[in-house]
Coordinates of C-alpha atoms in Angstrom, one line a residue:
X1 CA -56.0 26.3 -6.1
X2 CA -55.9 27.7 -2.6
X3 CA -54.3 25.6 0.1
X4 CA -56.7 24.1 2.7
X5 CA -55.8 23.8 6.4
X6 CA -56.6 21.3 9.1
X7 CA -55.6 20.3 12.6
X8 CA -55.1 16.8 13.9
X9 CA -56.2 16.0 17.5
X10 CA -55.5 12.9 19.5
X11 CA -58.2 11.3 21.7
X12 CA -55.7 11.2 24.6
X13 CA -57.1 14.6 25.7
X14 CA -60.4 15.0 27.7
X15 CA -63.2 15.2 25.2
X16 CA -64.1 18.6 26.5
X17 CA -60.6 19.9 25.3
X18 CA -60.9 18.1 21.9
X19 CA -64.4 19.7 21.4
X20 CA -63.1 23.1 22.5
X21 CA -60.2 23.1 20.1
X22 CA -62.4 21.8 17.3
X23 CA -64.9 24.6 17.8
X24 CA -62.1 27.1 17.8
X25 CA -60.9 25.7 14.4
X26 CA -64.5 25.7 13.0
X27 CA -65.1 29.3 14.0
X28 CA -61.8 30.3 12.3
X29 CA -62.7 28.7 9.0
X30 CA -60.1 25.9 9.3
X31 CA -61.5 23.4 6.8
X32 CA -60.7 20.0 8.5
X33 CA -60.3 18.4 11.8
X34 CA -58.7 15.0 11.9
X35 CA -58.8 12.5 14.8
X36 CA -56.1 9.9 15.2
X37 CA -57.1 6.2 15.4
X38 CA -54.6 4.4 17.5
X39 CA -56.9 2.6 19.9
X40 CA -57.0 0.3 21.7
X41 CA -53.4 1.4 22.6
X42 CA -53.7 3.3 25.9
X43 CA -54.2 6.2 26.6
X44 CA -56.1 6.7 23.3
X45 CA -59.9 6.8 23.2
X46 CA -62.1 5.7 20.3
X47 CA -61.8 7.7 17.1
X48 CA -65.5 7.4 16.0
X49 CA -66.9 8.2 19.5
X50 CA -64.7 11.3 19.4
X51 CA -65.7 12.3 15.9
X52 CA -69.4 11.8 16.8
X53 CA -68.9 14.3 19.6
X54 CA -67.4 16.8 17.1
X55 CA -70.2 16.2 14.6
X56 CA -72.8 17.6 17.0
X57 CA -70.5 20.4 18.3
X58 CA -69.3 21.9 15.0
X59 CA -71.0 23.2 11.9
X60 CA -68.7 23.4 9.0
X61 CA -65.4 21.5 9.4
X62 CA -64.8 18.3 7.6
X63 CA -64.2 15.4 10.0
X64 CA -61.6 12.8 9.2
X65 CA -60.3 9.6 10.7
X66 CA -56.5 9.5 10.6
X67 CA -56.1 6.7 10.1
X68 CA -58.2 3.5 10.4
X69 CA -56.7 0.2 9.3
X70 CA -58.4 -3.0 8.1
X71 CA -56.6 -5.3 10.6
X72 CA -57.9 -4.0 13.9
X73 CA -61.2 -2.9 12.4
X74 CA -62.9 -4.9 9.7
X75 CA -63.7 -2.6 6.7
X76 CA -67.4 -3.4 7.1
X77 CA -67.3 -1.9 10.7
X78 CA -65.2 1.0 9.4
X79 CA -67.7 1.7 6.6
X80 CA -70.7 1.5 9.0
X81 CA -69.1 3.9 11.5
X82 CA -68.1 6.3 8.7
X83 CA -71.6 6.3 7.2
X84 CA -73.1 6.9 10.6
X85 CA -70.7 9.8 11.1
X86 CA -71.6 11.3 7.7
X87 CA -75.3 11.2 8.6
X88 CA -74.7 12.7 12.0
X89 CA -72.5 15.5 10.6
X90 CA -74.7 16.2 7.5
X91 CA -72.1 15.1 4.9
X92 CA -68.8 16.1 6.6
X93 CA -67.1 12.7 7.0
X94 CA -63.8 11.7 5.4
X95 CA -62.4 8.2 5.8
X96 CA -58.7 8.0 6.3
X97 CA -57.3 4.5 5.7
X98 CA -53.8 2.9 6.0
X99 CA -52.0 -0.3 7.0
X100 CA -51.6 0.6 10.6
X101 CA -48.6 0.8 12.9
X102 CA -46.7 -2.5 13.1
X103 CA -45.8 -2.1 16.8
X104 CA -49.5 -1.5 17.8
X105 CA -50.7 -4.4 15.7
X106 CA -48.1 -6.7 17.3
X107 CA -49.3 -5.8 20.8
X108 CA -52.8 -7.1 19.7
X109 CA -51.3 -10.3 18.3
X110 CA -52.1 -9.2 14.7
X111 CA -49.7 -9.6 11.8
X112 CA -49.7 -7.0 9.0
X113 CA -50.2 -9.4 6.1
X114 CA -49.7 -8.0 2.6
X115 CA -50.4 -4.4 3.6
X116 CA -50.7 -2.9 0.1
X117 CA -53.1 -5.6 -1.2
X118 CA -55.1 -5.5 2.0
X119 CA -55.5 -1.7 2.0
X120 CA -56.4 -1.8 -1.7
X121 CA -59.1 -4.4 -1.0
X122 CA -60.3 -2.3 2.0
X123 CA -60.7 0.9 -0.2
X124 CA -62.7 -1.0 -2.8
X125 CA -64.8 -2.7 -0.2
X126 CA -65.6 0.6 1.6
X127 CA -66.5 2.3 -1.7
X128 CA -68.9 -0.5 -2.6
X129 CA -70.5 -0.5 0.9
X130 CA -70.9 3.3 0.7
X131 CA -72.8 2.7 -2.6
X132 CA -75.1 0.2 -1.0
X133 CA -73.7 -2.8 -2.9
X134 CA -73.6 -6.4 -1.5
X135 CA -69.9 -7.0 -0.8
X136 CA -67.9 -10.3 -0.5
X137 CA -64.1 -10.1 -0.2
X138 CA -61.4 -12.6 0.7
X139 CA -58.4 -10.4 1.4
X140 CA -55.1 -11.2 3.0
X141 CA -56.0 -9.2 6.1
X142 CA -59.8 -9.5 6.3
X143 CA -62.9 -11.2 4.9
X144 CA -66.4 -10.1 4.1
X145 CA -69.3 -12.3 3.2
X146 CA -72.5 -10.8 1.7
X147 CA -72.3 -7.6 3.6
X148 CA -74.7 -4.7 2.8
X149 CA -75.2 -1.5 4.8
X150 CA -78.6 0.2 5.1
X151 CA -77.3 3.7 5.5
X152 CA -75.6 3.6 2.2
X153 CA -75.7 6.2 -0.7
X154 CA -73.1 8.6 0.7
X155 CA -70.3 9.9 -1.5
X156 CA -67.6 9.8 1.2
X157 CA -64.0 10.7 0.2
X158 CA -61.3 8.1 1.0
X159 CA -57.8 9.3 1.8
X160 CA -54.8 6.9 2.1
X161 CA -52.0 7.4 4.6
X162 CA -48.5 6.0 3.9
X163 CA -44.8 6.8 3.4
X164 CA -43.4 4.0 1.2
X165 CA -43.5 4.0 -2.7
X166 CA -46.0 1.2 -3.0
X167 CA -48.6 2.6 -0.6
X168 CA -48.2 6.1 -2.0
X169 CA -48.5 4.8 -5.5
X170 CA -51.7 3.1 -4.5
X171 CA -53.0 6.4 -3.2
X172 CA -52.3 7.9 -6.6
X173 CA -54.2 5.1 -8.2
X174 CA -57.3 4.9 -6.0
X175 CA -57.7 7.6 -3.4
X176 CA -59.4 11.0 -3.2
X177 CA -56.5 12.3 -1.1
X178 CA -53.2 11.2 0.4
X179 CA -52.2 11.7 4.1
X180 CA -48.5 12.3 4.3
X181 CA -46.3 12.9 7.3
X182 CA -43.1 14.2 5.6
X183 CA -40.3 16.6 6.2
X184 CA -39.9 19.3 3.6
X185 CA -36.8 17.5 2.3
X186 CA -38.7 14.3 1.6
X187 CA -41.9 15.9 0.2
X188 CA -40.8 15.9 -3.5
X189 CA -40.0 12.2 -3.3
X190 CA -43.2 11.3 -1.6
X191 CA -45.3 13.3 -4.0
X192 CA -43.4 11.8 -6.9
X193 CA -44.5 8.3 -5.7
X194 CA -48.1 9.5 -5.7
X195 CA -47.6 11.0 -9.2
X196 CA -46.4 7.6 -10.5
X197 CA -49.5 5.9 -9.2
X198 CA -51.8 8.5 -10.7
X199 CA -50.0 8.3 -14.1
X200 CA -50.4 4.5 -14.0
X201 CA -54.2 4.9 -14.3
X202 CA -54.2 8.1 -16.3
X203 CA -55.3 10.2 -13.4
X204 CA -54.5 13.8 -12.9
X205 CA -52.5 14.1 -9.6
X206 CA -53.8 17.7 -9.2
X207 CA -57.3 16.2 -8.6
X208 CA -56.0 14.5 -5.4
X209 CA -56.0 16.3 -2.1
X210 CA -52.3 16.1 -1.1
X211 CA -52.1 16.7 2.6
X212 CA -49.1 16.8 4.9
X213 CA -49.2 16.6 8.6
X214 CA -46.8 19.1 10.1
X215 CA -45.8 18.9 13.8
X216 CA -46.0 22.4 15.0
X217 CA -44.9 23.9 18.3
X218 CA -45.7 27.6 18.3
X219 CA -44.1 29.9 20.9
X220 CA -42.0 33.1 20.9
X221 CA -39.7 31.2 23.2
X222 CA -37.9 28.9 20.7
X223 CA -36.2 26.8 23.4
X224 CA -39.6 26.1 25.0
X225 CA -41.2 25.4 21.6
X226 CA -38.5 22.9 20.7
X227 CA -38.7 21.3 24.1
X228 CA -42.5 20.7 23.6
X229 CA -41.9 19.1 20.2
X230 CA -39.1 16.7 21.2
X231 CA -41.4 13.8 22.3
X232 CA -43.3 13.8 19.0
X233 CA -40.1 14.1 17.0
X234 CA -38.7 11.2 19.0
X235 CA -41.5 9.0 17.6
X236 CA -41.1 10.3 14.1
X237 CA -37.3 9.5 14.1
X238 CA -37.5 6.2 15.9
X239 CA -40.2 4.7 13.7
X240 CA -39.7 6.7 10.5
X241 CA -38.5 5.4 7.1
X242 CA -34.7 5.5 7.0
X243 CA -34.7 6.9 3.4
X244 CA -37.1 9.7 4.4
X245 CA -35.0 10.6 7.4
X246 CA -31.8 10.5 5.3
X247 CA -33.3 13.2 3.1
X248 CA -33.1 15.5 6.1
X249 CA -29.6 14.3 7.0
X250 CA -30.7 12.1 9.9
X251 CA -28.5 9.0 9.8
X252 CA -29.6 5.4 10.3
X253 CA -27.1 5.2 13.3
X254 CA -29.0 8.0 15.0
X255 CA -32.3 6.3 14.5
X256 CA -30.9 3.0 15.8
X257 CA -29.5 4.8 18.9
X258 CA -33.0 6.2 19.7
X259 CA -34.7 2.8 19.3
X260 CA -32.1 1.2 21.6
X261 CA -32.6 4.0 24.2
X262 CA -36.4 3.5 24.0
X263 CA -36.0 -0.3 24.5
X264 CA -33.6 0.1 27.4
X265 CA -34.7 3.2 29.2
X266 CA -38.1 4.1 27.9
X267 CA -39.2 7.2 25.8
X268 CA -38.7 9.6 28.7
X269 CA -35.0 9.0 28.8
X270 CA -34.6 8.6 25.0
X271 CA -36.1 12.1 24.4
X272 CA -32.8 13.6 25.6
X273 CA -31.2 12.2 22.5
X274 CA -33.4 14.1 20.1
X275 CA -31.3 16.9 18.6
X276 CA -32.2 20.4 17.5
X277 CA -31.4 19.3 14.0
X278 CA -34.1 16.6 14.2
X279 CA -36.6 19.0 15.6
X280 CA -35.9 21.6 12.9
X281 CA -36.2 18.9 10.2
X282 CA -39.4 17.3 11.4
X283 CA -41.4 20.1 12.9
X284 CA -42.1 23.8 12.8
X285 CA -41.0 24.9 16.2
X286 CA -40.5 28.5 17.4
X287 CA -41.9 32.0 16.8
X288 CA -44.7 32.5 14.4
X289 CA -42.5 33.9 11.6
X290 CA -40.3 30.8 11.7
X291 CA -43.3 28.5 11.5
X292 CA -44.7 30.6 8.6
X293 CA -41.5 30.1 6.6
X294 CA -41.7 26.3 7.2
X295 CA -45.3 26.2 6.1
X296 CA -44.6 28.3 3.0
X297 CA -41.8 25.9 2.0
X298 CA -44.1 22.9 2.2
X299 CA -46.8 24.7 0.2
X300 CA -44.2 25.5 -2.5
X301 CA -43.3 21.8 -2.7
X302 CA -46.8 20.7 -3.6
X303 CA -48.8 20.4 -0.4
X304 CA -52.4 21.4 -1.1
X305 CA -53.8 20.8 2.4
X306 CA -51.6 21.5 5.5
X307 CA -52.5 19.7 8.7
X308 CA -51.2 21.1 12.0
X309 CA -50.4 18.4 14.6
X310 CA -49.7 18.2 18.3
X311 CA -48.1 19.5 20.4
X312 CA -49.1 22.9 18.9
X313 CA -46.9 24.5 21.5
X314 CA -46.0 24.7 25.2
X315 CA -49.6 26.0 25.8
X316 CA -51.7 24.0 23.3
X317 CA -54.9 26.1 23.6
X318 CA -53.0 29.4 23.2
X319 CA -51.0 27.9 20.3
X320 CA -54.2 26.7 18.5
X321 CA -55.7 30.2 18.9
X322 CA -52.6 31.7 17.3
X323 CA -52.5 29.2 14.5
X324 CA -56.2 29.9 13.7
X325 CA -56.1 33.7 14.2
X326 CA -52.5 34.6 13.1
X327 CA -50.7 31.9 11.2
X328 CA -53.4 30.6 8.9
X329 CA -54.7 34.2 8.0
X330 CA -51.0 35.1 7.2
X331 CA -50.6 32.1 5.0
X332 CA -54.0 32.8 3.2
X333 CA -53.0 36.4 2.7
X334 CA -49.7 35.3 1.1
X335 CA -51.6 33.0 -1.2
X336 CA -54.0 35.8 -2.2
X337 CA -51.0 37.9 -3.3
X338 CA -49.3 35.1 -5.2

């Protein structure tokens, strides 16, 4: 099976820029565009407003939310928005679900109660709502009482995002796809958790769309490329799972030092503590050939859908052009010869 490709965009950019980059991806036969859902944390805009803008400005790319959670948005609202998006885009919507970021939930006064059970209930509720069923659920994180949606009847894929064994196992049990954000070193472990969940219910893991979000910073100037990636890598190290970081040789003491620096001095000062080793482990940063090798390694380790994430490079628009017109064709050519 040929690997699919996508890009993830954040609604921190002006909508004109998000639309422009998405149209570029669409014209280059990139299969998916994913929009992050981290609102209402500033400076993020709304995921579904952004996806609606893309629905009317693109023709072929699948449009995914990455990722909604059932704490800040009731699953009935998520399902209604996704059904509307699917109608507007003529069947191109994908729903990405997960448990949400603890720090962002805390800022809203929301506790992340029983995340695995809550996400499982949300997946089942959304599927029933997509089918037009009347749904009542009393879940740890949300409630629904006799909800039915009029735009139902759409077969919308549901992907689960996660990093821990229980959530990834749940993805293997229930989801159409899994949204990973893993280093190459941790990928076999993460996919193994998905495999265990699939085995539990007798599913074939090859039927799942196993995605991985890869931070990419493409530039022939490797120093500039790594510099552009450091802010994103800071977030990945500071809030990543210690066991996942350990697979890449990043120690818990290094993670703790970054968190302390963020608390005391803010992210702008803490970014100076991000090492080249961290950037190399958690991103593809540098010339196109180096990024190609990192992508190939992830594909060999079981990724069936590679998603390129910000910053893209020191010049994001130029970098996305090169990803679409040089890197992805090179990867597709390699697959064709395999």
